[in-house]
Amino acid sequence: MERVGITQTGRAIAYIKDGLDEMNMVAGTHINIERIDIVDRQRYYTMPSDAIKIIDIRCKHHDNSGDKYRSIPRTVHQPPTEDADGS
Amino acid sequence: MAAKRKYAYYLRGNQIAIIEEGLGSGLCSLSGYSNQTTCEAAGGTWTENAINSNDDGLYRSPVATVPDGLEIEYAYSPRYSITNTNVTHLTLTDYKSTTTGGYLKVKGGSVNYDTTLDVGDHVVLRNAGQFNGLHKITAIDDASATKDSITFSTKYSGSSSWSTFEETVTLYYSVNSLNDESDVIDVPEYLAKALVYYVKAKLAEDMGEYDAMTYNQEQFRVLISNYKSSRIWGSRIMQSGTHSIL
């Protein structure tokens, strides 16, 4: 705060938080990995709420019959028809 | 050996849609059954295999449960630092939305959390799926045992019935959140300089000094770029793509 010359703590902290978000959007200095169960006939999975930027999405058994996690491709279009469960 | 599968994803708001290529309805060991429920009810064995002779090449929702099947790697904002990673609770099992206000509430392990946590404290959840990150405690109540549930200030609009966490959730409670002048920001020294430029840029913007804002924003970007490139060793080679215009 001294280096910037600001005396309002709340305002400075708000800007610092913005700066940290922006920094991680560009450089990705703090990385976390989360594993979620894939559930039969469940299509949608909520992203971790603290995620600023997705680095990679991998699935177990994708293109391999071992237990390896491999990056999965993003589809440009979603399937045109719904599943039987409406998802 | 596990079956080979083929997944893809697309985004829907803050959700990831996982779709799997392959089979229509799967295979029943008995003839005449075309879905898992009726097949298993008749005593048959239902086989779901994403790539087999029945592969129709269509994408649909995943056709089998795979524990820990989805791995998301993401960047998060270090608005907090965990000061002691050994100071944790691993006993949380359930979560729900409070009936009034719609806040996140967790419980588990018949542990009296009041002995280690206080209202107003910040905690960090990991392996908690969508609830990963920093939370502020607003209440510690009785659910199944004395003071075994924690309510956070985090909004959650899900079910008001208890749901079970998929993983063993880690609750870190030796946490330093960014909320006053004495806090330490968990970034490398070099990036701290970039942060100074960012705050200067925002202040200049507030005062309408757009030249100063532009200068400081540029310095912010330069420092971040320098930080990124300083981690990459060796020469850089730009290679044109197969369909590039020469």
Short mmCIF file of C-alpha atoms in Angstrom, two decimals, chain B residues 237-246:
data_model
loop_
_atom_site.label_atom_id
_atom_site.label_comp_id
_atom_site.label_asym_id
_atom_site.label_seq_id
_atom_site.Cartn_x
_atom_site.Cartn_y
_atom_site.Cartn_z
CA ILE B 237 11.34 -21.92 -32.38
CA MET B 238 8.30 -20.78 -34.27
CA GLN B 239 7.09 -23.45 -36.60
CA SER B 240 4.48 -22.78 -39.22
CA GLY B 241 1.47 -25.01 -39.48
CA THR B 242 0.84 -27.34 -42.39
CA HIS B 243 -1.78 -25.01 -43.82
CA SER B 244 -0.10 -21.69 -43.06
CA ILE B 245 0.21 -18.97 -45.66
CA LEU B 246 3.86 -18.40 -46.49
#
